[in-house]
Coordinates of N, CA and C in Angstrom, one line a residue:
X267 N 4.7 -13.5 -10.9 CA 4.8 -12.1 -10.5 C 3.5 -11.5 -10.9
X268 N 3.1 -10.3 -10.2 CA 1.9 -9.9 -10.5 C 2.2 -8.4 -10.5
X269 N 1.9 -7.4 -11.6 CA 2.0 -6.1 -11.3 C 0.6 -5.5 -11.4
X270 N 0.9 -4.2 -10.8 CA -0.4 -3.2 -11.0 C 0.2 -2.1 -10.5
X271 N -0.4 -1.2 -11.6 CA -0.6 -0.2 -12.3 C -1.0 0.8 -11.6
X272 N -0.8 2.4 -11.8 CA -1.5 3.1 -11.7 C -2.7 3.7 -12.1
X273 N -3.3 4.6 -11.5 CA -4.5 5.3 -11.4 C -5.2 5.8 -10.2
X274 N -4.8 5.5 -8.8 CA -5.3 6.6 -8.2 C -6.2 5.0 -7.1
X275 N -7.1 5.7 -6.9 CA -8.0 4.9 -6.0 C -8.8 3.7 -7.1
X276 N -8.8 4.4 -8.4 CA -9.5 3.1 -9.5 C -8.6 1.8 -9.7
X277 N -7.2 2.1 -9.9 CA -6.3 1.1 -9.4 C -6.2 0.2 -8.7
X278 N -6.7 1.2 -7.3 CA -6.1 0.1 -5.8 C -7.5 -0.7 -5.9
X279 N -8.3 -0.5 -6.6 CA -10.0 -1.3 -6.6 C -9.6 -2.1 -7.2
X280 N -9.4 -1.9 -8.5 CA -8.5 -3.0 -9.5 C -7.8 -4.4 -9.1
X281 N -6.6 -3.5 -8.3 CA -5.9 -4.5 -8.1 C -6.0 -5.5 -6.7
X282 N -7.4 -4.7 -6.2 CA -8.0 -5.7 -5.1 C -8.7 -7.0 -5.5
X283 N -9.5 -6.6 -6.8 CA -10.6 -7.2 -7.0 C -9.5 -8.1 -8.0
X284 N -8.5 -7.8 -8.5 CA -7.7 -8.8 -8.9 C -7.1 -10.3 -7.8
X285 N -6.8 -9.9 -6.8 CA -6.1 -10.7 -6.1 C -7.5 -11.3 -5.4
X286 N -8.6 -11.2 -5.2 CA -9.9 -11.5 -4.8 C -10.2 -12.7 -5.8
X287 N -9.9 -12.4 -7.3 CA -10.5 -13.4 -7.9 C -8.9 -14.5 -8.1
X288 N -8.1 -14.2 -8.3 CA -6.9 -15.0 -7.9 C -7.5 -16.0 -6.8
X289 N -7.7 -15.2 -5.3 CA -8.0 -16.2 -4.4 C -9.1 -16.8 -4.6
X290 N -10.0 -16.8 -5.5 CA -11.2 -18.1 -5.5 C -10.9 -18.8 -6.7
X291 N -9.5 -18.7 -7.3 CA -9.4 -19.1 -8.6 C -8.6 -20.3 -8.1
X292 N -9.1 -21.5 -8.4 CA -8.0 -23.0 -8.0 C -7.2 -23.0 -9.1
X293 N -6.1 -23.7 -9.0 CA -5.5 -24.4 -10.1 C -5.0 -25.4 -9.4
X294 N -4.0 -26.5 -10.3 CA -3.8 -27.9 -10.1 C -2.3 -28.0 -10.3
X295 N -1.2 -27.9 -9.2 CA 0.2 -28.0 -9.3 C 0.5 -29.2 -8.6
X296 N 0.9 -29.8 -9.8 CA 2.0 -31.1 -9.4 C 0.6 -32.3 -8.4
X297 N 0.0 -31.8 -9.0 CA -1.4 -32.9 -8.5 C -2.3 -32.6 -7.4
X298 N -1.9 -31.5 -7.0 CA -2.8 -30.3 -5.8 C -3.6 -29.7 -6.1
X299 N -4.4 -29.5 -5.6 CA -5.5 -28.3 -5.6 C -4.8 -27.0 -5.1
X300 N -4.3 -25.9 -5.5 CA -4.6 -24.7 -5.0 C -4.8 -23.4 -5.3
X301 N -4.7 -22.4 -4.7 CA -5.7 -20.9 -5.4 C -4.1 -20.5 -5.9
X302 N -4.8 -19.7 -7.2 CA -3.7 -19.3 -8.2 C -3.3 -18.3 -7.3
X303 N -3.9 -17.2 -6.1 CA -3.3 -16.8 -5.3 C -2.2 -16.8 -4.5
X304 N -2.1 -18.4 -4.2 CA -0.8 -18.5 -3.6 C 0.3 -19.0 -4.5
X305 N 0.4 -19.0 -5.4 CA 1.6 -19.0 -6.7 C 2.0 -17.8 -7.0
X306 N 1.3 -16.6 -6.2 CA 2.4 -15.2 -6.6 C 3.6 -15.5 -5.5
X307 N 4.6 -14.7 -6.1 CA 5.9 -14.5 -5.4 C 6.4 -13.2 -5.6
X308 N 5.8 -12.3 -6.2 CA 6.0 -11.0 -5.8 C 5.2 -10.4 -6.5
X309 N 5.1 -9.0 -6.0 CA 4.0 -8.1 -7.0 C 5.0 -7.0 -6.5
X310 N 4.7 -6.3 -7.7 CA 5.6 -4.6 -8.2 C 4.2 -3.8 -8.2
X311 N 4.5 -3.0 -7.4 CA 3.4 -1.8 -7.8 C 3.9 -0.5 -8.4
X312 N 3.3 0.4 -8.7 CA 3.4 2.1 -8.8 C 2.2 2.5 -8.4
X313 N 2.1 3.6 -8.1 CA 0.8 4.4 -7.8 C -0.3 4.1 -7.3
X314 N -1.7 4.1 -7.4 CA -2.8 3.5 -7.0 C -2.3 2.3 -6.6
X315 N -1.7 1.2 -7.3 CA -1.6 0.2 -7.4 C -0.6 -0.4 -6.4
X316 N -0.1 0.3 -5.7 CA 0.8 0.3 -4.9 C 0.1 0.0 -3.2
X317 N -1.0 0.8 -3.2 CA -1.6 0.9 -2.0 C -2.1 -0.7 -1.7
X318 N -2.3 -0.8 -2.8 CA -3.2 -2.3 -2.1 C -2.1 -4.0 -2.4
X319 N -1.0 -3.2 -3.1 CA 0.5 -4.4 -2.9 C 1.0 -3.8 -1.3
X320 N 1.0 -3.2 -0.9 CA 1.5 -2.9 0.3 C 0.4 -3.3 1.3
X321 N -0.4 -2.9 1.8 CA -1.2 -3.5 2.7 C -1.5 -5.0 2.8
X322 N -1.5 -5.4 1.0 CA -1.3 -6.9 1.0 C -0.2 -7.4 1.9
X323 N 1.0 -7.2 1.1 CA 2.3 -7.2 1.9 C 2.6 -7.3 3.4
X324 N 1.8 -6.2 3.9 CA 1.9 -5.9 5.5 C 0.7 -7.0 6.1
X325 N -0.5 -7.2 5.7 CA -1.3 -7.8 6.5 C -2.0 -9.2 5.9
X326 N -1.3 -9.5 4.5 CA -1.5 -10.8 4.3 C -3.1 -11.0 3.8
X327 N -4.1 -11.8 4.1 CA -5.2 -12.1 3.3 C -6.1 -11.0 4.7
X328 N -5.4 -10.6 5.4 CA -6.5 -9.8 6.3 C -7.1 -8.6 5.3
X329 N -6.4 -8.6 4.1 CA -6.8 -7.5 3.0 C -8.4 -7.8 2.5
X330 N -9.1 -9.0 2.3 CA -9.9 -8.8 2.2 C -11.3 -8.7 3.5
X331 N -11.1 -8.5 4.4 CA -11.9 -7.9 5.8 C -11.9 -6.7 6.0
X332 N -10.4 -5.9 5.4 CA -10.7 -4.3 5.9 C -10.0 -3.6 5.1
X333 N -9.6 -3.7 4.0 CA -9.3 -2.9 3.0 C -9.9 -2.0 2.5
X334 N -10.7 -2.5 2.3 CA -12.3 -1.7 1.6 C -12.7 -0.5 2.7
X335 N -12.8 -0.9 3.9 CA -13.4 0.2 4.9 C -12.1 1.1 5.6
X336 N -11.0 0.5 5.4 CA -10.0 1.4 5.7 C -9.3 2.0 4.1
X337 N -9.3 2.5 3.1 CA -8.9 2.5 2.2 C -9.9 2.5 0.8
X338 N -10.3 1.8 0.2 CA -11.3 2.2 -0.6 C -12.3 3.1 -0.7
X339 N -12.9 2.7 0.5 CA -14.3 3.3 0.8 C -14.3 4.6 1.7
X340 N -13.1 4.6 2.1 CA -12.8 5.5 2.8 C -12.3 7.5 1.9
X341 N -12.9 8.3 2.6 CA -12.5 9.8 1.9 C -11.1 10.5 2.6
X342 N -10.2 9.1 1.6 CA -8.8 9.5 1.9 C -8.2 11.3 1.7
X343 N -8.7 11.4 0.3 CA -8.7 13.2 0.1 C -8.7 13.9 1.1
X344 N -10.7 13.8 1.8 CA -11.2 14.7 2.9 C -10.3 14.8 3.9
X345 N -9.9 13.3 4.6 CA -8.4 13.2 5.3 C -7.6 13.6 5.0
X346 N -7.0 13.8 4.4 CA -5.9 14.3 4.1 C -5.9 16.2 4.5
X347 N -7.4 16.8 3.8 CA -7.4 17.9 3.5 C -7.1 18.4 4.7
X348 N -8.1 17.6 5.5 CA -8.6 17.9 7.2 C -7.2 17.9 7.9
X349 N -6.1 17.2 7.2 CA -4.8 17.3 8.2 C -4.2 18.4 7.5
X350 N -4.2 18.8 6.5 CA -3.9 20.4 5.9 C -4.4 21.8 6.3
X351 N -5.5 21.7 7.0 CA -6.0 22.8 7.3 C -6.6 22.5 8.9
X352 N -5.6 21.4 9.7 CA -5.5 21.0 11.2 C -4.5 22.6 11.8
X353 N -5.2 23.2 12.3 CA -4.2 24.3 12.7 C -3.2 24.0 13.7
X354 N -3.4 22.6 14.3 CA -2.0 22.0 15.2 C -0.7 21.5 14.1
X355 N -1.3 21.2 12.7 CA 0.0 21.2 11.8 C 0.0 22.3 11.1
X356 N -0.2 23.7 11.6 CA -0.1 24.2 10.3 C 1.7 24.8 11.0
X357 N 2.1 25.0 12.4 CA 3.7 25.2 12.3 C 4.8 24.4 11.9
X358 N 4.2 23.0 11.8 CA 5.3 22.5 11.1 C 5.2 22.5 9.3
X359 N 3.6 22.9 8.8 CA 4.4 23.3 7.4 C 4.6 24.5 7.1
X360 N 5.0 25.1 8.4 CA 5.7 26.5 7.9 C 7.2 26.2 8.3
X361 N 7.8 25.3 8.7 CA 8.8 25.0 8.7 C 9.5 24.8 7.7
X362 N 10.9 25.1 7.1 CA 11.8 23.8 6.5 C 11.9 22.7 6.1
X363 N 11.5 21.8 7.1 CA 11.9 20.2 7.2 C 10.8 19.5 7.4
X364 N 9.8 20.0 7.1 CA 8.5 19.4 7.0 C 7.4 20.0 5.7
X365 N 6.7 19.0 5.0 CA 5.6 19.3 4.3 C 5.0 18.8 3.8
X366 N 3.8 19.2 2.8 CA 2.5 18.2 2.3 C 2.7 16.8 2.1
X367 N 4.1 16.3 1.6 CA 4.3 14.8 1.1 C 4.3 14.9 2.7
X368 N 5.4 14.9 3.8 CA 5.5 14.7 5.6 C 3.9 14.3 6.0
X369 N 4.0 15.0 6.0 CA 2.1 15.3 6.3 C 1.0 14.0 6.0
X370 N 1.3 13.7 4.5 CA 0.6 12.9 3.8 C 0.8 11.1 4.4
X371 N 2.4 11.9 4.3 CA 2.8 10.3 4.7 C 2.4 10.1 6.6
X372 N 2.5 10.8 7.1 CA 2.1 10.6 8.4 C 0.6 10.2 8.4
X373 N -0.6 10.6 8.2 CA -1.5 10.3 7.6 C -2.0 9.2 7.3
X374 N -1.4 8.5 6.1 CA -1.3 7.2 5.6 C -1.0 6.2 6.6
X375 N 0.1 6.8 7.5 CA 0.8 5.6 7.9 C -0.1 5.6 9.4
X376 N -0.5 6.3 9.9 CA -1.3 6.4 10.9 C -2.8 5.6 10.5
X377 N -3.2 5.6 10.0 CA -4.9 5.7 9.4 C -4.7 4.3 8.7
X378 N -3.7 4.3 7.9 CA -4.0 2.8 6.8 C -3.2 1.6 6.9
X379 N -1.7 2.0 7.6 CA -0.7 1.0 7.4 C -0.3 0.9 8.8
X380 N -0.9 1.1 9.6 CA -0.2 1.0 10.9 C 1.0 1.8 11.6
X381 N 1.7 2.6 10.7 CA 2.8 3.0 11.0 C 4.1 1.6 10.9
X382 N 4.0 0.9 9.6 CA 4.7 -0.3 9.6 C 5.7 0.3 8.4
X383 N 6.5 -0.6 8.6 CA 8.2 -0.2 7.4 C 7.6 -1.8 6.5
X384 N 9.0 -1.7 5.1 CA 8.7 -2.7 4.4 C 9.3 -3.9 5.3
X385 N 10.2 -3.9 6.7 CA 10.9 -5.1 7.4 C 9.7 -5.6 8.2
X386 N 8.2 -4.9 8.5 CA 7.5 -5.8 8.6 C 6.5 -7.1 7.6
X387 N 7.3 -6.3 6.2 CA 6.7 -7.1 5.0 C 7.3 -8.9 5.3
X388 N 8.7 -8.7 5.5 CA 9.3 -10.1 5.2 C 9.3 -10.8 6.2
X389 N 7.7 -12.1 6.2 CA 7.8 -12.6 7.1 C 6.9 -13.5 6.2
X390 N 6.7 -15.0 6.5 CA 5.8 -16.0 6.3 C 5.9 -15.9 5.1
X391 N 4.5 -17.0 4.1 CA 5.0 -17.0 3.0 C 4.4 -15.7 1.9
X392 N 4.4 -14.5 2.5 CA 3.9 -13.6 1.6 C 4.9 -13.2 0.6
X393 N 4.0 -13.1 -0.7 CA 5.4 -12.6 -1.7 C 5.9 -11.6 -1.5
X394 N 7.2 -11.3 -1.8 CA 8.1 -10.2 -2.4 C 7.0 -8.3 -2.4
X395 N 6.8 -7.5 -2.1 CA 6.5 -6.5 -2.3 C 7.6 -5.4 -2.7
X396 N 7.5 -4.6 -4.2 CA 8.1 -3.9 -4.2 C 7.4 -2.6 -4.6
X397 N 7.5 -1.6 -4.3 CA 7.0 -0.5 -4.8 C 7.8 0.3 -5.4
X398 N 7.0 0.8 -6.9 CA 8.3 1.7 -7.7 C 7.5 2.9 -7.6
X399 N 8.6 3.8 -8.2 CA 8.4 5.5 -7.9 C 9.7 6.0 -9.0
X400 N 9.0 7.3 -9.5 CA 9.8 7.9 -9.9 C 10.4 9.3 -9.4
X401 N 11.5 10.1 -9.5 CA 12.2 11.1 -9.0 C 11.1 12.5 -10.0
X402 N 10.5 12.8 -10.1 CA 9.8 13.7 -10.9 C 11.1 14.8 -11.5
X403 N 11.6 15.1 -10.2 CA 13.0 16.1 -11.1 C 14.0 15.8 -11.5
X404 N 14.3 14.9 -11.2 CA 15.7 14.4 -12.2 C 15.0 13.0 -13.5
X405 N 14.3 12.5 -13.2 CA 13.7 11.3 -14.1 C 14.2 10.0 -13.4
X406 N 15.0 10.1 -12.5 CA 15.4 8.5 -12.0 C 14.0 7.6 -11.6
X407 N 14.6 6.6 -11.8 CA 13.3 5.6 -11.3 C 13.9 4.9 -10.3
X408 N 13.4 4.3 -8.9 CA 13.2 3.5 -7.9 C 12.7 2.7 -7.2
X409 N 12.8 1.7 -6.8 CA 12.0 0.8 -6.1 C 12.4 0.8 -4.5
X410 N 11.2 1.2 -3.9 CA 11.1 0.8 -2.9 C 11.2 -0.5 -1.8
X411 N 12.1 -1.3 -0.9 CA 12.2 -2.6 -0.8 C 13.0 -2.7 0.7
X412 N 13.7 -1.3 1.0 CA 14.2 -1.5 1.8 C 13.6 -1.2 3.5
X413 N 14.3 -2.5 4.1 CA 13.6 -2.7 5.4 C 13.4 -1.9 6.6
X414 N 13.4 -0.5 6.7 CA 13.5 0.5 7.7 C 12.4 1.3 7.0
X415 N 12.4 1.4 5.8 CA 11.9 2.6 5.2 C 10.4 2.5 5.5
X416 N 9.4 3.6 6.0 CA 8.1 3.5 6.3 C 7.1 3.4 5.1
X417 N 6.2 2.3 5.1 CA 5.7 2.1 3.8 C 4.8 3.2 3.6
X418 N 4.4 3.7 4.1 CA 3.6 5.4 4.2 C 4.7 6.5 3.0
X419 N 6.1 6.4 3.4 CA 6.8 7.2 3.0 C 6.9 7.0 1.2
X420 N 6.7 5.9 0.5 CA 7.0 5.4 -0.2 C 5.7 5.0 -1.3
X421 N 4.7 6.0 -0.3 CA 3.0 6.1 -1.0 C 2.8 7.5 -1.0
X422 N 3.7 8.3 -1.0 CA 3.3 9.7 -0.6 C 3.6 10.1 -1.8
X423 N 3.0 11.5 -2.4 CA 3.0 12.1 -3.8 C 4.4 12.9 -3.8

């Protein structure tokens, strides 16, 4: 099992450059050669650390080709701001049933994740992805895991 941590964008660097040196790291099972990499079976994230267990999850080792330019390197903030002050969304956050987390998560899911749920996670032999979260107003804690749910929605503040 592999977790990571929060902190924001210093995290999801973290826990890239973690799974980076995993994959060039060999070890020797049952008289094989292989990367300590493929001995995870699941990773738990929160926060920062979540971004880069989820894109893992969803796209497999294509994480190290374009994570960094879609996500790291990228001025997710600026994005974001730029969809806050888009005057084609500014009626729906004057709405009700829409707002900055809505927004954020559309965003995300457009720009970084494809617009993909965690039911595109379970396939081949990728580990287990869970993402936890807490309820800020009541204190409950949650994990993320279920198959419909948009992994965008489940990275939003």
């Amino acid at each position: 099992m592999l977790a990571s941590s929060g902190g924001g964008t210093r995290s999801a660097a973290f826990a890239y450059s973690v799974l980076e040196k995993m994959r060039d790291t060999p070890i020797v099972v049952q008289g094989k050669t292989r990367r300590l990499f493929d001995e995870v079976d699941v990773i738990a994230a929160v926060s920062g650390g979540s971004f880069t267990a989820a894109y893992y999850g969803l796209f497999g080792e294509r994480i190290f080709t374009d994570f960094e330019q879609r996500f790291l390197r990228r001025d997710v903030q600026g994005g974001l701001l730029a969809q806050l002050l888009n005057p084609g969304n500014l009626l729906e956050l004057a709405s009700d049933g829409f707002n900055r987390s809505d927004l954020t998560a559309r965003w995300l899911g457009r720009n970084v994740f494809e617009d993909r749920t965690f039911a595109d996670m379970a396939r081949g032999n990728l580990p287990l992805v869970i993402i936890n979260a807490s309820d800020l107003n009541n204190g409950s804690i949650f994990s993320f895991m279920t198959r419909r749910y948009a992994v965008a929605r489940a990275l939003e503040p």
